[in-house]
């Protein structure tokens, strides 16, 4: 990190911003880069709407200081839409009506994608545990659990082919 | 809410971190940030300087020896949970970790951060007290070891001085045949426990040879239930004993007042929870 600049990779591009120490990564992504798919709900880690991928793992962008990402690789939902696993999740969320207002959806997809990367056939219980840190105020979760389960099945079928 | 302004420094070595902590009034360590950044955002904490230790090399080691498991200050909850070797050596930790927060938070939050923070509802401090862990604190003055059983003094109060860093947690490896005892009451999986029990029981030649049980969540700091152990030692596990032990748990706790439940209700929850997890640990069918 040079004295006054933070450099990092955002969705495959090298970017830099002044090292303003105040503020968290979620605000930085939205305000400086217009990546508004990262939603801010609670700003204390509870809701999961702000999940992004940092150096390969899902993290809360509201609990990551903007200055902390110097040298890191950040991916937001905007960048992941073309991945086959995210596409399978998106299709399943649509088919199952797994969102209404959609505020929680990007964070849900991030969590579900990481779950399915490590567990290709999660049980309903495991899905519920995985999304326990993602709050949805609209759907009641049942449809989300079913959608993630459906996406897992689709991905297994794709892997078999 | 948004944090107040603060200075930020990325420590390049342990010495760098320790000297920065020693030389700056009101400096604070940033490990996983999963408690600290939330506290900054809520302005519960307004430090002058945040010392980020995430880029100090070598702090993310789990060393598994014959007698102890040593956990460095950048070992994340998820990393420990994924280590089969570690959770085999420390079955209680393996059983408790899935209850610690949610996956994205476990990806960043650290075992040592959790111990240093001393949240009364957190699982790792309770496990450290139950297992008799040793915590290693370092400052520019040198290092000292503190028994976990003495470290936690009250709500977010520990023996750590502000300029000290927790550089290692040492957990004794479970003796062969020892079984974990763990369960908690929480609003949802991954939420902080409103109350919980963490412990380890060792049955040898048909009698209870060791039993360390800790109540947490409802108390200002993890509470080692010594009377419960006194009742259990030397006895053969049986359902009648479990009833007695569960009552002893309920009698020994001092639940804090809470808008959610009266102390009396908490005691009843403890009794039911103790029955459930002792039946599971002693392998009797749940009643
Ligand atoms: C929504 C949510 C739910 C959660 N649920 C749970 C739960 O159910 N159970 C649970 O146990 N935890 C829970 N947590 C907290 C989580 O486990 C934190 O990761 C943990 O408490 C702190 O670890 P950290 O590495 O993130 O520490 P940080 O947030 O970086 O630091 C916390 C405090 O400890 C100090 N500190 C950190 N490391 C050190 C060190 N090595 N030496 C000296 N001081 C240090 C910091 O200065 C700070 O004061 C939850 C958090 C959130 C946001
Ligand atoms: S905004 Fe980050 S978890 Fe709610
Ligand atoms: S769809 Fe509205 S919050 Fe989940």
XYZ file of C-alpha atoms and ligand atoms in Angstrom:
509
model
C 0.000 0.000 0.000
C 1.485 3.342 -0.941
C 0.769 6.129 1.515
C -2.303 7.486 -0.148
C -3.652 4.858 -2.539
C -5.396 1.522 -2.137
C -5.018 -0.797 -5.111
C -7.015 -3.964 -5.573
C -8.664 -6.114 -8.202
C -12.377 -5.594 -8.582
C -14.173 -8.060 -10.788
C -11.001 -8.716 -12.757
C -10.008 -5.053 -13.198
C -7.155 -3.309 -11.412
C -8.578 -0.345 -9.564
C -7.345 2.186 -7.046
C -8.893 4.649 -4.654
C -7.497 7.160 -2.208
C -6.725 5.578 1.145
C -9.568 7.197 3.019
C -9.523 5.104 6.151
C -13.096 5.695 7.115
C -15.779 3.400 5.864
C -16.324 -0.226 4.949
C -15.925 -2.141 1.717
C -19.658 -2.298 1.004
C -19.934 1.480 0.823
C -16.742 1.695 -1.219
C -18.088 -0.745 -3.827
C -21.404 1.034 -4.097
C -20.290 4.643 -3.899
C -16.971 4.593 -5.751
C -17.641 1.862 -8.280
C -21.396 1.771 -8.656
C -21.483 -1.956 -7.922
C -24.910 -1.675 -6.367
C -25.652 -5.406 -6.461
C -23.902 -5.491 -3.080
C -26.693 -4.494 -0.726
C -26.297 -2.869 2.664
C -28.815 -3.937 5.272
C -27.581 -3.837 8.840
C -23.909 -2.863 8.787
C -23.108 -5.148 11.666
C -22.799 -8.539 10.058
C -26.248 -9.924 10.769
C -28.158 -9.810 7.484
C -25.727 -11.109 4.834
C -27.033 -8.825 2.074
C -23.560 -7.331 1.663
C -21.667 -10.595 1.016
C -18.867 -10.397 -1.530
C -16.022 -12.732 -2.460
C -12.633 -11.654 -1.119
C -9.594 -13.690 -2.154
C -11.815 -16.652 -2.940
C -14.030 -16.745 0.147
C -17.341 -15.114 0.959
C -17.060 -12.265 3.447
C -19.236 -9.515 4.811
C -18.316 -6.304 2.993
C -19.766 -4.272 5.875
C -17.319 -5.942 8.289
C -14.334 -5.400 6.006
C -12.674 -1.998 6.145
C -12.175 -0.397 2.756
C -8.458 0.005 3.536
C -8.160 -3.693 4.199
C -8.644 -4.643 0.546
C -5.333 -3.217 -0.610
C -3.815 -6.051 -2.679
C -6.933 -8.210 -2.500
C -9.132 -9.662 -5.189
C -12.794 -8.735 -4.798
C -15.701 -10.169 -6.746
C -19.248 -8.908 -6.536
C -22.486 -10.398 -7.797
C -22.229 -8.366 -11.013
C -19.151 -10.332 -12.003
C -20.436 -13.773 -11.149
C -23.617 -13.815 -13.196
C -21.993 -15.714 -16.056
C -20.617 -18.525 -13.856
C -22.549 -21.728 -14.460
C -23.139 -22.275 -10.745
C -24.514 -18.783 -10.248
C -26.616 -19.148 -13.410
C -28.078 -22.392 -12.036
C -28.900 -20.656 -8.761
C -30.455 -17.664 -10.530
C -32.644 -19.916 -12.670
C -33.729 -21.924 -9.648
C -34.495 -18.750 -7.650
C -36.727 -17.550 -10.488
C -38.422 -20.922 -10.957
C -39.116 -21.276 -7.232
C -40.149 -17.661 -6.602
C -37.311 -17.520 -4.107
C -37.337 -13.730 -3.954
C -39.848 -10.937 -3.810
C -38.150 -7.595 -3.248
C -34.766 -9.159 -4.052
C -32.852 -7.259 -1.420
C -31.388 -10.392 0.145
C -30.848 -12.267 -3.114
C -27.259 -11.323 -4.050
C -26.069 -12.258 -0.562
C -28.074 -15.486 -0.638
C -26.553 -16.435 -3.993
C -23.049 -15.773 -2.668
C -23.653 -18.000 0.348
C -25.338 -20.723 -1.698
C -22.565 -20.740 -4.274
C -19.931 -21.284 -1.584
C -22.032 -24.014 0.007
C -22.433 -25.881 -3.290
C -18.723 -25.544 -4.071
C -17.959 -27.626 -0.977
C -21.052 -29.832 -0.853
C -22.676 -30.901 -4.108
C -25.661 -32.576 -2.447
C -26.554 -30.634 0.692
C -29.454 -31.778 2.822
C -32.227 -29.282 3.595
C -30.819 -28.939 7.133
C -27.382 -28.101 5.787
C -28.849 -25.503 3.440
C -30.723 -23.925 6.342
C -27.543 -23.834 8.427
C -25.601 -22.284 5.555
C -28.119 -19.492 5.013
C -28.664 -18.912 8.737
C -26.621 -15.741 8.328
C -28.730 -14.373 5.474
C -31.943 -12.669 6.432
C -34.897 -12.477 4.065
C -37.853 -10.406 5.146
C -40.137 -11.538 2.315
C -40.120 -15.217 1.410
C -40.126 -17.183 4.643
C -37.040 -19.119 3.412
C -38.827 -22.279 2.248
C -38.638 -21.267 -1.412
C -34.992 -20.272 -1.026
C -34.077 -23.637 0.479
C -35.896 -25.421 -2.353
C -34.215 -23.256 -4.980
C -30.739 -23.988 -3.614
C -31.562 -27.677 -3.504
C -32.800 -27.554 -7.117
C -29.683 -25.717 -8.241
C -27.534 -28.372 -6.569
C -29.384 -31.034 -8.513
C -28.967 -29.149 -11.795
C -25.249 -28.782 -11.153
C -24.899 -32.481 -10.337
C -26.638 -33.378 -13.579
C -24.348 -31.028 -15.496
C -21.321 -32.629 -13.835
C -22.509 -36.105 -14.854
C -22.887 -35.185 -18.507
C -24.394 3.409 11.112
C -20.934 4.451 9.965
C -17.721 4.313 11.936
C -16.017 7.399 13.270
C -12.690 8.287 11.749
C -9.567 6.412 12.821
C -6.032 5.865 11.650
C -5.087 2.503 10.174
C -1.809 0.676 10.066
C -0.966 -2.645 8.521
C 1.462 -4.480 10.773
C 4.288 -6.161 8.874
C 5.591 -8.300 11.739
C 4.639 -9.292 15.242
C 7.230 -6.879 16.642
C 5.786 -4.112 14.511
C 2.299 -4.841 15.844
C 3.484 -4.998 19.458
C 5.563 -1.823 19.292
C 2.677 0.035 17.648
C 0.348 -1.121 20.411
C 2.892 -0.101 23.054
C 3.529 3.341 21.563
C 0.010 4.445 20.760
C -2.606 5.293 23.267
C -5.938 3.825 22.258
C -4.705 1.493 19.521
C -6.679 -1.676 18.853
C -5.887 -4.966 17.080
C -7.877 -5.887 13.995
C -7.976 -9.664 13.453
C -11.034 -11.063 11.667
C -12.912 -7.837 12.282
C -16.145 -9.738 12.781
C -16.730 -8.183 16.164
C -14.504 -5.128 15.894
C -15.765 -3.687 12.605
C -19.364 -4.166 13.747
C -18.459 -2.271 16.945
C -16.772 0.465 14.873
C -19.811 0.797 12.614
C -22.054 1.070 15.639
C -19.605 3.499 17.257
C -19.482 1.295 20.309
C -15.749 1.574 19.828
C -13.955 4.723 18.674
C -10.216 3.935 18.682
C -7.486 6.300 17.517
C -5.641 3.635 15.581
C -6.553 0.240 14.144
C -3.602 -2.165 13.892
C -4.364 -4.719 11.177
C -2.518 -7.995 11.858
C -3.942 -9.836 8.839
C -0.762 -9.495 6.811
C 1.732 -10.580 9.441
C 3.254 -13.794 8.086
C 3.146 -16.988 10.122
C 0.276 -16.179 12.454
C -2.191 -18.588 10.849
C -0.638 -21.818 12.086
C -2.392 -24.716 13.806
C 0.251 -26.909 15.432
C -0.943 -30.302 16.546
C 1.349 -31.945 19.069
C 0.915 -35.054 21.213
C -0.172 -33.039 24.241
C -1.521 -29.781 22.933
C -2.942 -28.002 19.940
C -1.521 -24.517 19.433
C -3.681 -22.035 17.608
C -2.146 -18.857 16.198
C -3.872 -15.464 16.154
C -4.904 -15.581 12.498
C -6.439 -19.048 12.520
C -9.982 -18.489 11.264
C -12.998 -20.347 12.639
C -13.489 -21.926 9.192
C -9.857 -23.034 8.997
C -10.020 -24.737 12.396
C -13.348 -26.340 11.532
C -11.876 -27.736 8.300
C -8.885 -29.269 10.089
C -9.861 -32.892 10.758
C -6.690 -33.357 12.734
C -7.490 -30.442 15.033
C -11.105 -31.370 15.628
C -10.091 -34.985 16.279
C -7.599 -33.824 18.908
C -10.167 -31.357 20.300
C -13.584 -32.967 19.822
C -15.285 -30.287 21.937
C -14.035 -27.577 19.589
C -15.269 -29.637 16.630
C -18.707 -29.875 18.187
C -18.896 -26.214 19.149
C -17.591 -24.564 15.974
C -20.692 -25.099 13.814
C -22.524 -22.999 16.417
C -20.094 -20.106 16.020
C -21.719 -17.539 13.742
C -22.409 -18.155 10.058
C -20.176 -19.330 7.202
C -19.154 -15.884 5.899
C -18.309 -14.764 9.435
C -16.391 -17.972 10.142
C -14.358 -17.303 6.989
C -12.846 -14.242 8.676
C -13.384 -14.465 12.447
C -10.542 -15.967 14.468
C -10.370 -18.258 17.484
C -7.937 -15.930 19.255
C -10.031 -12.877 18.414
C -13.003 -14.543 19.992
C -10.970 -15.382 23.109
C -9.479 -11.887 23.317
C -12.885 -10.255 22.948
C -14.482 -12.243 25.775
C -18.059 -12.047 24.586
C -20.064 -13.864 27.278
C -22.210 -15.571 24.628
C -19.290 -16.868 22.578
C -18.484 -20.556 22.393
C -14.678 -20.508 22.216
C -14.099 -18.885 25.621
C -16.377 -21.503 27.194
C -14.476 -24.323 25.464
C -11.143 -22.816 26.529
C -12.247 -22.750 30.172
C -13.731 -26.247 30.012
C -10.604 -27.735 28.448
C -8.198 -25.801 30.663
C -6.504 -24.009 27.767
C -3.540 -21.691 28.222
C -3.458 -18.286 26.563
C -0.168 -16.698 25.582
C -0.050 -12.898 25.739
C 2.746 -10.842 24.239
C 3.833 -7.220 24.501
C 7.077 -5.337 24.055
C 7.810 -6.366 27.665
C 7.811 -10.064 26.755
C 5.299 -12.897 26.901
C 3.249 -14.396 29.691
C 0.942 -17.366 29.948
C -2.462 -17.096 31.534
C -4.778 -20.000 32.262
C -8.086 -19.603 30.444
C -9.731 -20.369 33.785
C -8.297 -17.105 35.089
C -8.394 -15.032 31.910
C -12.104 -14.221 31.663
C -13.158 -11.821 34.382
C -16.561 -10.534 33.337
C -18.512 -9.041 30.450
C -15.843 -8.389 27.790
C -13.375 -8.125 30.666
C -10.227 -10.189 30.516
C -6.746 -10.176 32.003
C -5.320 -8.866 28.744
C -3.859 -5.357 28.987
C -4.657 -3.027 26.046
C -1.084 -3.176 24.695
C -0.944 -6.981 24.842
C -1.708 -9.294 21.963
C -2.979 -12.824 22.303
C -0.416 -14.683 20.220
C -1.427 -18.263 20.886
C -4.116 -20.403 22.456
C -2.919 -23.808 23.665
C -5.558 -26.474 24.111
C -4.724 -29.797 25.776
C -5.428 -32.741 23.471
C -8.434 -34.757 24.674
C -7.394 -37.981 26.413
C -8.337 -41.147 24.566
C -11.978 -41.960 25.238
C -12.918 -38.452 26.416
C -16.209 -37.238 24.993
C -17.385 -33.738 24.251
C -20.482 -32.326 25.912
C -21.961 -29.388 24.048
C -25.279 -27.789 23.336
C -26.790 -24.347 23.476
C -30.020 -22.416 23.260
C -29.941 -19.776 20.512
C -32.577 -17.969 18.494
C -31.254 -19.588 15.328
C -28.223 -21.611 14.278
C -25.147 -19.411 14.400
C -26.668 -16.786 16.602
C -25.059 -15.982 19.905
C -26.190 -18.414 22.586
C -28.597 -17.174 25.221
C -27.246 -20.034 27.281
C -25.112 -23.064 26.678
C -23.028 -25.862 28.144
C -19.557 -26.874 27.005
C -17.499 -29.610 28.535
C -15.683 -32.872 28.328
C -16.350 -36.128 30.142
C -14.034 -39.070 30.496
C -15.384 -42.437 31.575
C -12.664 -44.908 32.476
C -13.278 -48.524 33.606
C -16.972 -47.778 33.961
C -16.695 -44.716 36.208
C -16.430 -41.010 35.510
C -12.750 -40.166 35.816
C -12.918 -36.544 34.691
C -15.724 -34.135 34.000
C -15.301 -30.448 33.263
C -18.441 -28.531 32.465
C -18.882 -24.828 31.761
C -22.054 -22.751 31.583
C -21.946 -19.746 29.256
C -24.154 -17.154 27.614
C -26.249 -16.376 30.648
C -23.270 -15.557 32.850
C -20.933 -12.533 32.610
C -18.055 -14.929 31.874
C -17.762 -18.697 31.324
C -18.583 -20.432 34.613
C -16.806 -23.675 35.503
C -19.324 -25.831 37.367
C -17.045 -27.401 39.948
C -19.783 -28.849 42.144
C -21.179 -30.728 39.168
C -17.810 -32.410 38.676
C -17.636 -33.256 42.391
C -20.956 -35.091 42.171
C -19.948 -36.978 39.029
C -16.427 -38.144 39.803
C -16.049 -41.827 40.650
C -19.643 -42.673 39.736
C -20.890 -44.906 36.951
C -22.883 -43.033 34.322
C -26.592 -43.783 34.579
C -29.828 -41.915 33.916
C -30.408 -41.195 37.626
C -27.007 -39.552 37.857
C -27.830 -37.420 34.829
C -30.949 -36.152 36.590
C -28.877 -35.225 39.649
C -26.181 -33.555 37.574
C -28.705 -31.564 35.553
C -30.294 -30.295 38.744
C -26.837 -29.360 40.046
C -26.208 -27.369 36.866
C -29.443 -25.450 37.348
C -28.602 -24.812 41.014
C -25.113 -23.512 40.312
C -25.681 -20.979 37.548
C -26.405 -17.317 38.233
C -28.221 -16.185 35.077
C -28.067 -12.453 34.402
C -31.328 -10.559 34.238
C -32.533 -10.389 30.652
C -35.638 -8.992 29.011
C -36.046 -12.343 27.251
C -36.233 -14.638 30.247
C -36.187 -14.584 34.019
C -33.293 -16.261 35.844
C -35.757 -18.926 36.947
C -36.668 -19.726 33.356
C -32.983 -19.872 32.442
C -32.388 -22.400 35.217
C -35.112 -24.601 33.805
C -33.588 -24.276 30.351
C -30.216 -25.264 31.798
C -31.675 -28.346 33.422
C -33.312 -29.461 30.182
C -30.202 -28.691 28.156
C -27.977 -30.588 30.597
C -30.257 -33.631 30.451
C -30.126 -33.562 26.681
C -26.399 -33.174 26.228
C -25.413 -35.523 29.038
C -27.637 -38.248 27.632
C -25.969 -37.731 24.273
C -22.452 -37.720 25.753
C -23.038 -40.779 27.935
C -24.802 -42.530 25.087
C -28.090 -43.169 26.780
C -31.142 -42.886 24.616
C -32.578 -39.410 24.972
C -35.524 -39.346 27.348
C -23.739 -11.759 12.951
C -22.654 -12.306 13.823
C -22.883 -13.461 14.555
C -21.898 -13.983 15.358
N -22.179 -15.103 16.081
C -21.239 -15.606 16.884
C -21.514 -16.773 17.668
O -22.601 -17.348 17.604
N -20.530 -17.213 18.483
C -19.313 -16.603 18.573
O -18.460 -17.064 19.311
N -19.027 -15.531 17.842
C -19.959 -15.015 17.003
N -19.649 -13.898 16.278
C -18.345 -13.236 16.480
C -17.242 -13.862 15.670
O -16.989 -15.179 16.083
C -15.968 -13.022 15.764
O -15.180 -13.446 14.753
C -15.149 -13.157 17.036
O -15.852 -12.870 18.189
C -14.002 -12.166 17.043
O -12.977 -12.620 16.252
P -12.322 -11.691 15.176
O -11.104 -12.379 14.712
O -13.311 -11.322 14.143
O -11.873 -10.422 16.045
P -11.954 -8.883 15.769
O -13.327 -8.475 15.462
O -10.887 -8.497 14.810
O -11.538 -8.356 17.203
C -12.416 -8.439 18.300
C -11.741 -7.823 19.522
O -10.660 -8.633 19.972
C -9.425 -7.949 19.836
N -8.476 -8.910 19.281
C -8.649 -9.721 18.205
N -7.590 -10.538 18.047
C -6.742 -10.231 19.031
C -5.482 -10.739 19.410
N -4.889 -11.744 18.759
N -4.868 -10.192 20.487
C -5.444 -9.172 21.174
N -6.649 -8.674 20.866
C -7.285 -9.188 19.808
C -9.686 -6.772 18.956
O -8.833 -5.712 19.241
C -11.135 -6.462 19.254
O -11.231 -5.709 20.426
C -20.618 -13.354 15.441
C -20.362 -12.203 14.699
C -21.364 -11.671 13.896
C -21.086 -10.441 13.111
S -25.035 -5.170 5.755
Fe -23.400 -6.532 6.044
S -24.340 -8.175 7.032
Fe -25.947 -6.727 6.934
S -36.757 -11.193 -1.105
Fe -37.095 -9.425 0.065
S -35.648 -9.676 1.627
Fe -35.520 -11.540 0.633
